[in-house]
Short mmCIF file of C-alpha atoms in Angstrom, two decimals:
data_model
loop_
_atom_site.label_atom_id
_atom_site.label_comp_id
_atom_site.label_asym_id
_atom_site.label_seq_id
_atom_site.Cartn_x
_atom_site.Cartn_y
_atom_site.Cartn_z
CA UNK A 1 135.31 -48.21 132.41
CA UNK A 2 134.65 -50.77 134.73
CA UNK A 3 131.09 -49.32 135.94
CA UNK A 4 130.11 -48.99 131.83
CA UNK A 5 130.88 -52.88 131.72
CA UNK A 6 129.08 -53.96 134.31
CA UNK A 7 125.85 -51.90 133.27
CA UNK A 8 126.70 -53.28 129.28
CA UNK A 9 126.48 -57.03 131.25
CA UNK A 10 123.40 -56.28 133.04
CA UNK A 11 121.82 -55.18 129.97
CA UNK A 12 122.86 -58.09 127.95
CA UNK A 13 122.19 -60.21 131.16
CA UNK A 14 118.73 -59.24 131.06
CA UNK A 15 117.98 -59.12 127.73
CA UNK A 16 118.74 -62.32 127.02
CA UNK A 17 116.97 -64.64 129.62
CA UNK A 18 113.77 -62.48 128.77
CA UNK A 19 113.64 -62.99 125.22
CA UNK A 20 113.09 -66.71 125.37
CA UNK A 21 109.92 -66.21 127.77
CA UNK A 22 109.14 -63.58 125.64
CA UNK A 23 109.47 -65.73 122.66
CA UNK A 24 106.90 -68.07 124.29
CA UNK A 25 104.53 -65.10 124.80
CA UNK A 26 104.48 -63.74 121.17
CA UNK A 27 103.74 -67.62 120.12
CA UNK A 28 100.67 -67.66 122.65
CA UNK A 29 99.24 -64.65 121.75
CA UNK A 30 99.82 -65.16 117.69
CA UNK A 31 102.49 -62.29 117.19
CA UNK A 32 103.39 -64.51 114.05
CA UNK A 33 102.63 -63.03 110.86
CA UNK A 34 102.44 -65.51 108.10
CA UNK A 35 105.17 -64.92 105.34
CA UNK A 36 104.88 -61.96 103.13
CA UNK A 37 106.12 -61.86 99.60
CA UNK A 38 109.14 -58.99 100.60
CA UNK A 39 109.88 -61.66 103.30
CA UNK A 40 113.36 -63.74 103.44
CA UNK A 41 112.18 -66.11 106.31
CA UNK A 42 110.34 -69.20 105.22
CA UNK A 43 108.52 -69.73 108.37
CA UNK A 44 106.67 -68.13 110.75
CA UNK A 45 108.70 -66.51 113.27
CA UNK A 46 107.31 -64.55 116.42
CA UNK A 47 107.83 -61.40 116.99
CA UNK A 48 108.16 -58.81 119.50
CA UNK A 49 111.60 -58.88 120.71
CA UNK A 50 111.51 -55.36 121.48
CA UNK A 51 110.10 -56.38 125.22
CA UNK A 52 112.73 -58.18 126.22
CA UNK A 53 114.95 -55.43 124.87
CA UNK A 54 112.81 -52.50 126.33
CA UNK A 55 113.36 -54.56 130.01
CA UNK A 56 117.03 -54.72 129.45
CA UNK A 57 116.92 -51.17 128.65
CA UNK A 58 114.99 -50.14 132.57
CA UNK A 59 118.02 -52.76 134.19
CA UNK A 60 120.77 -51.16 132.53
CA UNK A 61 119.50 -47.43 133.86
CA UNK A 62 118.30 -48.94 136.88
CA UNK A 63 122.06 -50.14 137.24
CA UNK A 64 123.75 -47.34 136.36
CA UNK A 65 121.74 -44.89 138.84
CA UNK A 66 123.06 -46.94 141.52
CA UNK A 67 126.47 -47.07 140.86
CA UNK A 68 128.76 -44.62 142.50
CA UNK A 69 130.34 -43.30 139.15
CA UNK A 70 127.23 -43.15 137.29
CA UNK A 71 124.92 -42.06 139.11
CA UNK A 72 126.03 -38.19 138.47
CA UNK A 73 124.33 -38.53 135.25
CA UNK A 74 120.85 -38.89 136.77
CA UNK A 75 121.74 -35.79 139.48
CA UNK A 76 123.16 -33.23 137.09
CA UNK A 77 120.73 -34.24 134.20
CA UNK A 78 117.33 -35.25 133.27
CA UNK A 79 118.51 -36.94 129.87
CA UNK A 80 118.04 -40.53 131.01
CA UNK A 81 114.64 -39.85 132.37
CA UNK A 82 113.69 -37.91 129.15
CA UNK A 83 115.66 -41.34 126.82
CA UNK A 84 113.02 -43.54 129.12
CA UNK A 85 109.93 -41.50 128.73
CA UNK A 86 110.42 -41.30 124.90
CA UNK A 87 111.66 -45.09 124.76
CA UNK A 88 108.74 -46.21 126.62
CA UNK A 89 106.52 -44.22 123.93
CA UNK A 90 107.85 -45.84 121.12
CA UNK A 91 108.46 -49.29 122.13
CA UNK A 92 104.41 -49.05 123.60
CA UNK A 93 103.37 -48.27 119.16
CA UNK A 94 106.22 -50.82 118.44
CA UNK A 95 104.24 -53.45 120.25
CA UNK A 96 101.29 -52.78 119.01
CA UNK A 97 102.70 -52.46 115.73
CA UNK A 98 103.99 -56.12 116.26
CA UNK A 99 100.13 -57.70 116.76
CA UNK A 100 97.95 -55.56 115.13
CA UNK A 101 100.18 -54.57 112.41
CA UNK A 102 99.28 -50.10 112.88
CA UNK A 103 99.05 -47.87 109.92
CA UNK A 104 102.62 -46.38 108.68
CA UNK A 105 101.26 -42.87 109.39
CA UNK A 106 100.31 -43.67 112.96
CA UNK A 107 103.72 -45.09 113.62
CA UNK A 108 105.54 -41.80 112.26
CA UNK A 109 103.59 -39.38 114.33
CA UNK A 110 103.98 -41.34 117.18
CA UNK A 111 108.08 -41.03 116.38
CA UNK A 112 107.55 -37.37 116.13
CA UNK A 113 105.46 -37.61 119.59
CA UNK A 114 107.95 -39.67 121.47
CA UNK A 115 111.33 -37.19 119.77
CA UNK A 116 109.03 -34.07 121.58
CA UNK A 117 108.68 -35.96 124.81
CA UNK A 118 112.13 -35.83 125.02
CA UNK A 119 112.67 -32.29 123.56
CA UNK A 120 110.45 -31.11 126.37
CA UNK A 121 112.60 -32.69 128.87
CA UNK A 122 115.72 -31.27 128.43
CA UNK A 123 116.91 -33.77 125.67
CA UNK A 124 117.43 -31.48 122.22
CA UNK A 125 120.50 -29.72 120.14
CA UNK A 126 121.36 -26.41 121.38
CA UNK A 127 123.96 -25.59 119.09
CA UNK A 128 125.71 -26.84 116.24
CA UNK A 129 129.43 -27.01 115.41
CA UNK A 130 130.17 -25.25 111.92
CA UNK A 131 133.82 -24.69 110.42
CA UNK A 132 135.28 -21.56 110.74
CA UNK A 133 132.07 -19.88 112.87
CA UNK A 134 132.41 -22.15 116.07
CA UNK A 135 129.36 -22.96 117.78
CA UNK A 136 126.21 -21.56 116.24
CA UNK A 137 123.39 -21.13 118.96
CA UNK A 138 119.66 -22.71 117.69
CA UNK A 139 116.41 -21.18 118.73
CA UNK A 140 113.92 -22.99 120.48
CA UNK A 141 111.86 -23.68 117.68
CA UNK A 142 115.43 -24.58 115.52
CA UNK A 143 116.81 -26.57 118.06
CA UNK A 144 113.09 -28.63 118.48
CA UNK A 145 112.77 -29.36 114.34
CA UNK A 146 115.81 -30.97 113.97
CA UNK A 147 115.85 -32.73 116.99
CA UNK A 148 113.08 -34.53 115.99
CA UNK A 149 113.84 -34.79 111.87
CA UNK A 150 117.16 -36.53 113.65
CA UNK A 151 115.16 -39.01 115.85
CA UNK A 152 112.73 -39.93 112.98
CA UNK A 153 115.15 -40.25 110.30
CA UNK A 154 117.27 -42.43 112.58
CA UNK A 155 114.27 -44.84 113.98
CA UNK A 156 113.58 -45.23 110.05
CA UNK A 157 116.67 -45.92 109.13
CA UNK A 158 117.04 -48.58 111.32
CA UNK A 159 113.56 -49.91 110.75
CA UNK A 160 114.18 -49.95 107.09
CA UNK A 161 117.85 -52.24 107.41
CA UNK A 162 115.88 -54.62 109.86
CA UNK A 163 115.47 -57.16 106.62
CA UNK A 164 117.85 -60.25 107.78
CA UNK A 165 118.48 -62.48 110.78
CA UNK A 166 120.53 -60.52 113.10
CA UNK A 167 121.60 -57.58 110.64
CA UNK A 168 120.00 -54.79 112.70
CA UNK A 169 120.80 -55.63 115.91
CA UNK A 170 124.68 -56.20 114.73
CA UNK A 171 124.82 -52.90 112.79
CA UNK A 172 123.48 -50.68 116.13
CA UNK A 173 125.88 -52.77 118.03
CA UNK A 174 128.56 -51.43 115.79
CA UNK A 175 127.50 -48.58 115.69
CA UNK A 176 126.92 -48.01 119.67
CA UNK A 177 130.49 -49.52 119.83
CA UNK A 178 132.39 -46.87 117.91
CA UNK A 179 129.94 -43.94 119.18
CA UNK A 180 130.82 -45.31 123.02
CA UNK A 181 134.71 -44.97 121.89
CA UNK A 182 134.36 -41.51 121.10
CA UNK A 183 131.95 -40.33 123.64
CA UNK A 184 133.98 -41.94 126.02
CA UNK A 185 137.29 -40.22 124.88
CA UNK A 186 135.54 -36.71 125.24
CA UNK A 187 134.41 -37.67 128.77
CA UNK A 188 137.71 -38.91 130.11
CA UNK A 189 140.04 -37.41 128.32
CA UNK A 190 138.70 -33.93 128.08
CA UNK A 191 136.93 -33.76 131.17
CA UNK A 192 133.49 -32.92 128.91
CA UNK A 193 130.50 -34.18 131.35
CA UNK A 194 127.83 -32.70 129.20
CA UNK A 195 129.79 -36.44 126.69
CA UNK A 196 128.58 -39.09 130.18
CA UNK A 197 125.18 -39.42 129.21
CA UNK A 198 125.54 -40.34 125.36
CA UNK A 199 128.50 -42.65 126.65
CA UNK A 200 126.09 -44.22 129.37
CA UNK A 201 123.45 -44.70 126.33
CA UNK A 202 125.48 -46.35 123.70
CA UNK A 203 126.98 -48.65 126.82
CA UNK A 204 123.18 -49.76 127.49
CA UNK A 205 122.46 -49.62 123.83
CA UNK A 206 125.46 -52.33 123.10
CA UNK A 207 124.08 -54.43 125.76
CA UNK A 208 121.01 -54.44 124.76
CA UNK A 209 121.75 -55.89 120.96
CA UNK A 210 125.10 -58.50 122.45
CA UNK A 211 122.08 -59.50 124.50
CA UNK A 212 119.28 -60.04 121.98
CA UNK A 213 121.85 -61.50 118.79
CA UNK A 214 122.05 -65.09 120.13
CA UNK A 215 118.37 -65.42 119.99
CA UNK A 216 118.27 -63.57 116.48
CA UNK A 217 121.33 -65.07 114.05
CA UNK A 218 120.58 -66.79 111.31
CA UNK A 219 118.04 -69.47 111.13
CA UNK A 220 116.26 -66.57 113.94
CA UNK A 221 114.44 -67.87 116.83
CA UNK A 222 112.11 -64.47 117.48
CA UNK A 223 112.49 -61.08 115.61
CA UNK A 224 112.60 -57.65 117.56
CA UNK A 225 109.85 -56.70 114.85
CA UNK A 226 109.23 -52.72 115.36
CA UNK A 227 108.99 -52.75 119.14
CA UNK A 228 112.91 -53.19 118.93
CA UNK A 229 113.91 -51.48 115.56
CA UNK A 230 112.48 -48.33 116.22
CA UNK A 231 113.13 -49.04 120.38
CA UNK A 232 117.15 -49.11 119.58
CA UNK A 233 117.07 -46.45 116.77
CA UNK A 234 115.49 -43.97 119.11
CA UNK A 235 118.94 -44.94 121.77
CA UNK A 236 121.32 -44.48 119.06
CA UNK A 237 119.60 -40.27 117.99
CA UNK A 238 119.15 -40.13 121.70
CA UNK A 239 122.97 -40.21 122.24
CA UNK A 240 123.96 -38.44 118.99
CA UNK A 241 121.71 -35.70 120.18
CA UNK A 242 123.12 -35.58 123.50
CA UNK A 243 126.77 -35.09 122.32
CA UNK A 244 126.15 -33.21 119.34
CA UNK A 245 124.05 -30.96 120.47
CA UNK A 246 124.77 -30.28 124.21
CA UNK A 247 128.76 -30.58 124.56
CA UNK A 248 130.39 -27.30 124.77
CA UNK A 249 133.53 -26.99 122.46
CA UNK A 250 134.67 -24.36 124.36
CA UNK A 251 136.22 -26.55 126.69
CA UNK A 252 137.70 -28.22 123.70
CA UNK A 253 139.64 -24.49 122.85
CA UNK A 254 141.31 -25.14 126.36
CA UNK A 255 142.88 -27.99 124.64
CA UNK A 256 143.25 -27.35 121.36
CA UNK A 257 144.23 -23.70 120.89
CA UNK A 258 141.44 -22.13 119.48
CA UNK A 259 137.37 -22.70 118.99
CA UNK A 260 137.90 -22.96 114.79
CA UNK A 261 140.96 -25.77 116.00
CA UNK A 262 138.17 -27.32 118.37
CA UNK A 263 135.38 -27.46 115.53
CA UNK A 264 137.58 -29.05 113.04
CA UNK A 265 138.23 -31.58 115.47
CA UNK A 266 135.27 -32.53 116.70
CA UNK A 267 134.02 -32.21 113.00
CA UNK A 268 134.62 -35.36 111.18
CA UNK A 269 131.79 -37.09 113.90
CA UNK A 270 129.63 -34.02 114.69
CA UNK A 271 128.64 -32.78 111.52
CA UNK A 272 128.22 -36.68 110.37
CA UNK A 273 126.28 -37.56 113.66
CA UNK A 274 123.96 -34.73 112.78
CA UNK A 275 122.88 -35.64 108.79
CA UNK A 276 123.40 -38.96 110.35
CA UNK A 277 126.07 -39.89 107.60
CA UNK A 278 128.24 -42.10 109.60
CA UNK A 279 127.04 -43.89 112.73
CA UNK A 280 123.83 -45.10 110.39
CA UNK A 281 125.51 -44.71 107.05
CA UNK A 282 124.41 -48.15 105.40
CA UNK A 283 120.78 -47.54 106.96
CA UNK A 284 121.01 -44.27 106.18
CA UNK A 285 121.87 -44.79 102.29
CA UNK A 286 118.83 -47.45 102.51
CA UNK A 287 116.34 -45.14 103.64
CA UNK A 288 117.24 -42.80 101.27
CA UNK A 289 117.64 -45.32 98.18
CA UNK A 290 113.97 -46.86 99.62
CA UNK A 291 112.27 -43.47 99.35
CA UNK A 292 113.72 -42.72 95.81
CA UNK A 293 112.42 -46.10 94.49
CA UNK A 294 109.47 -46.11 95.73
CA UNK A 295 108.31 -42.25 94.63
CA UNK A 296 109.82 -42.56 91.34
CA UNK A 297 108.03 -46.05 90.61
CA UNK A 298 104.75 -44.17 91.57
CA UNK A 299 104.33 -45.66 95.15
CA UNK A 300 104.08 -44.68 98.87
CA UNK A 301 107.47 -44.06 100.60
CA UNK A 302 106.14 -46.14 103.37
CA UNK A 303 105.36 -49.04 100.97
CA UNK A 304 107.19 -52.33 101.85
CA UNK A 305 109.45 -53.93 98.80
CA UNK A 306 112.46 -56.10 98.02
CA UNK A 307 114.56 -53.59 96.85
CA UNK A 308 116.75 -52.99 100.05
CA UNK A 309 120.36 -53.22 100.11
CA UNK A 310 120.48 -56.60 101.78
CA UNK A 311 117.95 -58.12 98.96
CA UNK A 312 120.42 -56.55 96.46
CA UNK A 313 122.94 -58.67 98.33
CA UNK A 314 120.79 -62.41 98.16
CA UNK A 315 119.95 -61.64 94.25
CA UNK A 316 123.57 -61.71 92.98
CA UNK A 317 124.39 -64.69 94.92
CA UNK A 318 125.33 -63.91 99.06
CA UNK A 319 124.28 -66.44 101.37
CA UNK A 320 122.09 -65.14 104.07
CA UNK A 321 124.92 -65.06 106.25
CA UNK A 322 127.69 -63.57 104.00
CA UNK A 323 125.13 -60.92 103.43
CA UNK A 324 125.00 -59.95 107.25
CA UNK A 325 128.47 -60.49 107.04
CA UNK A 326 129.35 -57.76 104.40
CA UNK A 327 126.67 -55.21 106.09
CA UNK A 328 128.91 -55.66 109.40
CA UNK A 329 131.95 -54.85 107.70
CA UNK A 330 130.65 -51.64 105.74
CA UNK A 331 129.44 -50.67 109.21
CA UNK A 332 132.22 -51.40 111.30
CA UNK A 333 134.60 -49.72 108.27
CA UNK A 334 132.60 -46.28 108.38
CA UNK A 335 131.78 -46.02 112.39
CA UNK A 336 135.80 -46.80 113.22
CA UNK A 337 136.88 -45.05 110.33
CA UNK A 338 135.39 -41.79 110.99
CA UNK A 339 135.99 -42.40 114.78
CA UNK A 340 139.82 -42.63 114.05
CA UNK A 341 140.10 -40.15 111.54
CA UNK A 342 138.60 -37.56 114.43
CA UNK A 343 141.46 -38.98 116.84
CA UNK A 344 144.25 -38.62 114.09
CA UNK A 345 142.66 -36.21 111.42
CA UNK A 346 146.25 -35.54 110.07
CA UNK A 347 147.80 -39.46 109.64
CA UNK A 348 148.56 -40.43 106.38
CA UNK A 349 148.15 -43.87 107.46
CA UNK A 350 144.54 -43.75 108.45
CA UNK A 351 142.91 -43.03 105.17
CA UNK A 352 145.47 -45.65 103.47
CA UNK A 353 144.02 -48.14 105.97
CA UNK A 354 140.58 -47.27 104.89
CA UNK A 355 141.09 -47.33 101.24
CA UNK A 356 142.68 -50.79 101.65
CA UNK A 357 139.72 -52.15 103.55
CA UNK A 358 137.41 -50.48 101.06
CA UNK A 359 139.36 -52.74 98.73
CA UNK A 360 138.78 -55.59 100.52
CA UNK A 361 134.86 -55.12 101.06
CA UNK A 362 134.54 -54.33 97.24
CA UNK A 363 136.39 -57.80 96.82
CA UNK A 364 133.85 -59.53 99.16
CA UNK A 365 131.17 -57.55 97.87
CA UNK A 366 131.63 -58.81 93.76
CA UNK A 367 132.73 -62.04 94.98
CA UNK A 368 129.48 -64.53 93.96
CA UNK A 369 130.47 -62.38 89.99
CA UNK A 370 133.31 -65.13 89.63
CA UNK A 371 134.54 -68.49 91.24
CA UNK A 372 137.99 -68.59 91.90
CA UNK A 373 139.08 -72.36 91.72
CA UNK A 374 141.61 -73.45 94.40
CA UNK A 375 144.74 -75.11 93.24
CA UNK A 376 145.15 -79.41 93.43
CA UNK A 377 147.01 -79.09 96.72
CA UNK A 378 144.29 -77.73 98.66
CA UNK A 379 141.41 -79.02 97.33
CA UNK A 380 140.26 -80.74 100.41
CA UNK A 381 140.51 -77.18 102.62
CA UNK A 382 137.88 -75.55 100.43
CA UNK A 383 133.99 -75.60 100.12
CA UNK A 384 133.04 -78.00 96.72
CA UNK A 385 132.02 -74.75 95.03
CA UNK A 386 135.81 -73.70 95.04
CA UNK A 387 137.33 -77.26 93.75
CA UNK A 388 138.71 -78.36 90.61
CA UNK A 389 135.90 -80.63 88.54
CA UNK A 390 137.70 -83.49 87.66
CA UNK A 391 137.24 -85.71 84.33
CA UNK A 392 134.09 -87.35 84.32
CA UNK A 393 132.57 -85.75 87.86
CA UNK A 394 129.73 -84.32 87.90
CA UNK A 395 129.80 -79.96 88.50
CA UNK A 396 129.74 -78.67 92.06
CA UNK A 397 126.36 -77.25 91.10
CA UNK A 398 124.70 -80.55 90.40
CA UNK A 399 125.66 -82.04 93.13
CA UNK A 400 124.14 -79.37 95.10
CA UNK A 401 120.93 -78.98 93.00
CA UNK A 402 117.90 -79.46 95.57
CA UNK A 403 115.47 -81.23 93.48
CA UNK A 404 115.01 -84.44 93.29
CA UNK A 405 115.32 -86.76 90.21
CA UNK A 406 111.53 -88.35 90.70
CA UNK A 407 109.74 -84.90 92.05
CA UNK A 408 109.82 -83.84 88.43
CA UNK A 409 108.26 -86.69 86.99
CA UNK A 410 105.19 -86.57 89.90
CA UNK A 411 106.57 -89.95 91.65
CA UNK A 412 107.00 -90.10 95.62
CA UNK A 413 109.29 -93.45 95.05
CA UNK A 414 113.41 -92.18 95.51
CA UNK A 415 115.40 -93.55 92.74
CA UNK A 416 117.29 -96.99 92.97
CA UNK A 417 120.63 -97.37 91.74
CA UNK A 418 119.78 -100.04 89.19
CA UNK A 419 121.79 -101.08 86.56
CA UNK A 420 120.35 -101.80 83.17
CA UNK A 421 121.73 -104.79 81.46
CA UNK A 422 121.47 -106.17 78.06
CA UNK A 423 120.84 -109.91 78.70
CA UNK A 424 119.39 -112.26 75.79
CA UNK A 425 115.61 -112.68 76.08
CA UNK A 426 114.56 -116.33 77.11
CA UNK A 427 113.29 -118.88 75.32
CA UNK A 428 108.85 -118.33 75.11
CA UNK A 429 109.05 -114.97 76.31
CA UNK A 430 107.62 -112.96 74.27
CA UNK A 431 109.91 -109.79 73.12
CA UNK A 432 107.35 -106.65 73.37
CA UNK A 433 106.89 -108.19 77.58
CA UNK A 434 110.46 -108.33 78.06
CA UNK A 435 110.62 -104.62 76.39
CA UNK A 436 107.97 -103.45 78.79
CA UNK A 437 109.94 -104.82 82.07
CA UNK A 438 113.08 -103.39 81.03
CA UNK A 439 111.46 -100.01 80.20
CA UNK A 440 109.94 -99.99 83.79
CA UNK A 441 113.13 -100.35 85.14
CA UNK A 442 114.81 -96.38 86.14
CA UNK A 443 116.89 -94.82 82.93
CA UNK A 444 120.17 -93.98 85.38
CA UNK A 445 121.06 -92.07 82.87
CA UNK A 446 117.97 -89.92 82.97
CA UNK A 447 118.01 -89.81 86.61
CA UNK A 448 121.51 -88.81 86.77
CA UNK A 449 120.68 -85.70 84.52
CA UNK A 450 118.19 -84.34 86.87
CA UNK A 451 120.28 -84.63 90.10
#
């Protein structure tokens, strides 16, 4: 455990003191797209983020091969060389993606090029776990089409859910956390070494996002733009193709009994890893709800809108950040649920923990549909939104209202707090003059209804 740390550090290490310089470089050479309609952002934020993370990616292998406990990944297999090859391939179109802004075509055969790349160096699915039948052996030609379809669908994915400040990164992060649990279990607790390269990979994939999220919560200093969405989606099928498709489970049988008993236990991540269903669910469901829109509202699949799950989010009232927020918590609820129900398929206790928390997020997830108001006693612990509006105070929301009383009326001048008073006119003034003055004077009453 001690050796995946110290590569996850490295990573993150790396990662982050290159993405300011990198920051700096995507200002200099203009990666700064001005703001598109489908945008959340309201200014123009640089780009290509996916360098720094690429470089953490080379320091956390480069690490790893020199470690004494690691470096039997890089002797008894060529997956690492085959992840780099590929990686290299698709952060390269992710770069140039980021400045020149590269047809949506391109970019998908170039996903399809980089997912052979790897095929053709060892890195595919063999075989497949199915209940009752055990492991089912792929032909070449099997084994190469879904290899890819999995490393496309899951670069997508990830591309399409990379909408907010810091949501992508965070959701791979999750996701690499709850994959490393379970890849790690099969390594060290069943002896499985075909599991040490996916656990090495989602090790360097968490380090690679812990290391990149400071720079990228919200208000985001640089995006990873596609260099680093389709750069960490390519990790994350790169280690659900290594385990799913290359660990034996007929060293699980020594364990367990039986090859059917070994299937059904391995089944609640395998069969999900494969679809991908669980480790990319909420990107997953995205892709899949983008595609739908767009082809039944007579447009390309590849088409850009607002319609994604985290826009959903913003239009019925999330902050940006409760938004994120929410997106974390589906994550983390499906990734450690499925992980723990493939630990303890038979507990009782795990699904009632999930329902609960489903619960919970469907709570969060409704909340901006009411305001709960907090009772007297703890009015000053709570935001305004959640107080009590006294007798004669103005609402919450008009307090918080942005605009000014003045813009409206076209005047730069801010509104004085001035009084009007009803004094007598003086003697030889005449009436209409002493009208006019007063009427120049600001109606606080008016003012006070636009603020």
């Amino acid at each position: 455990m001690r050796d995946y740390l110290l590569t996850l550090c490295v990573t993150a290490a790396v990662t982050y003191l290159l993405t300011g310089p990198v920051r700096k470089f995507a200002i200099a050479t203009g990666a700064m797209p001005e703001i598109r309609a489908r945008d959340v952002h309201r200014e123009p934020t640089p780009r290509l983020g996916g360098i720094a993370m690429f470089f953490g990616l080379c320091a956390g292998l480069l690490v790893a091969d020199n470690l004494q406990n690691l470096n039997g990944v890089f002797e008894l297999s060529n997956e690492p060389r085959a992840l780099l090859s590929g990686a290299a391939l698709i952060w390269l179109i992710g770069v140039l993606d980021d400045k020149f802004e590269i047809d949506a075509l391109i970019k998908l055969g170039a996903q399809m090029i980089a997912a052979g790349v790897m095929v053709m160096q060892g890195l595919t699915i063999l075989w497949i776990p199915v209940p009752g039948a055990g492991m089912v052996s792929l032909t070449s030609w099997q084994g190469t089409l879904l290899t890819v379809a999995l490393v496309v669908i899951t670069i997508n994915a990830v591309n399409f859910v990379d909408g907010l400040d810091g949501l992508a990164a965070g959701m791979v992060c999750i996701a690499a956390a709850a994959f490393f649990l379970y890849t790690y279990r099969l390594w060290y607790s069943y002896g499985i070494e075909a599991a040490a390269p996916a656990t090495l990979f989602s090790a360097i994939l968490m380090g690679m996002c812990v290391g990149f999220l400071p720079h990228n919560m919200h208000p985001a200093r640089i995006f990873m733009g596609d260099s680093g969405s389709m750069l960490i989606g390519l990790v994350l099928a790169a280690g659900a193709i290594s385990v799913t498709g290359q660990v034996d489970l007929d060293v699980l049988k020594i364990f367990e009994g039986s090859t059917r008993r070994a299937t059904h236990t391995a089944l609640p991540v395998f069969i999900p890893l494969l679809l991908p269903l669980t480790i990319i669910a909420i990107p997953f469901a995205d892709l899949v709800l983008a595609i739908v829109r767009r082809t039944w509202n007579g447009q390309s699949p590849f088409a850009a809108d607002r319609g994604h799950l985290h826009h959903r989010l913003l239009e019925i009232g999330h902050s940006h950040s409760r938004a994120v927020l929410i997106m974390y918590f589906w994550s983390a609820l499906i990734a450690f649920g499925v992980v723990a129900y493939s630990v303890h398929s038979a507990s009782m206790w795990i699904l009632l923990v999930i329902v609960a928390l489903s619960a919970v997020g469907l709570v969060l997830l409704l909340l901006p549909r009411f305001t709960p108001r907090a009772p007297l006693w703890a009015q000053s612990f709570v935001p305004p939104r959640y107080r009590r509006k006294r007798r004669g105070e103005p609402a919450a929301e008009e307090l918080a209202s942005p605009v000014p009383a003045l813009a409206l009326a076209g005047e730069a001048q801010p509104v004085t707090d001035v009084t009007e008073e009803r004094t007598p006119v003086p003697a030889g003034v005449n009436g209409a003059t002493a009208l006019g003055a007063r009427s120049r004077l600001p109606d606080r009453r008016k003012a006070g209804s636009r603020n």
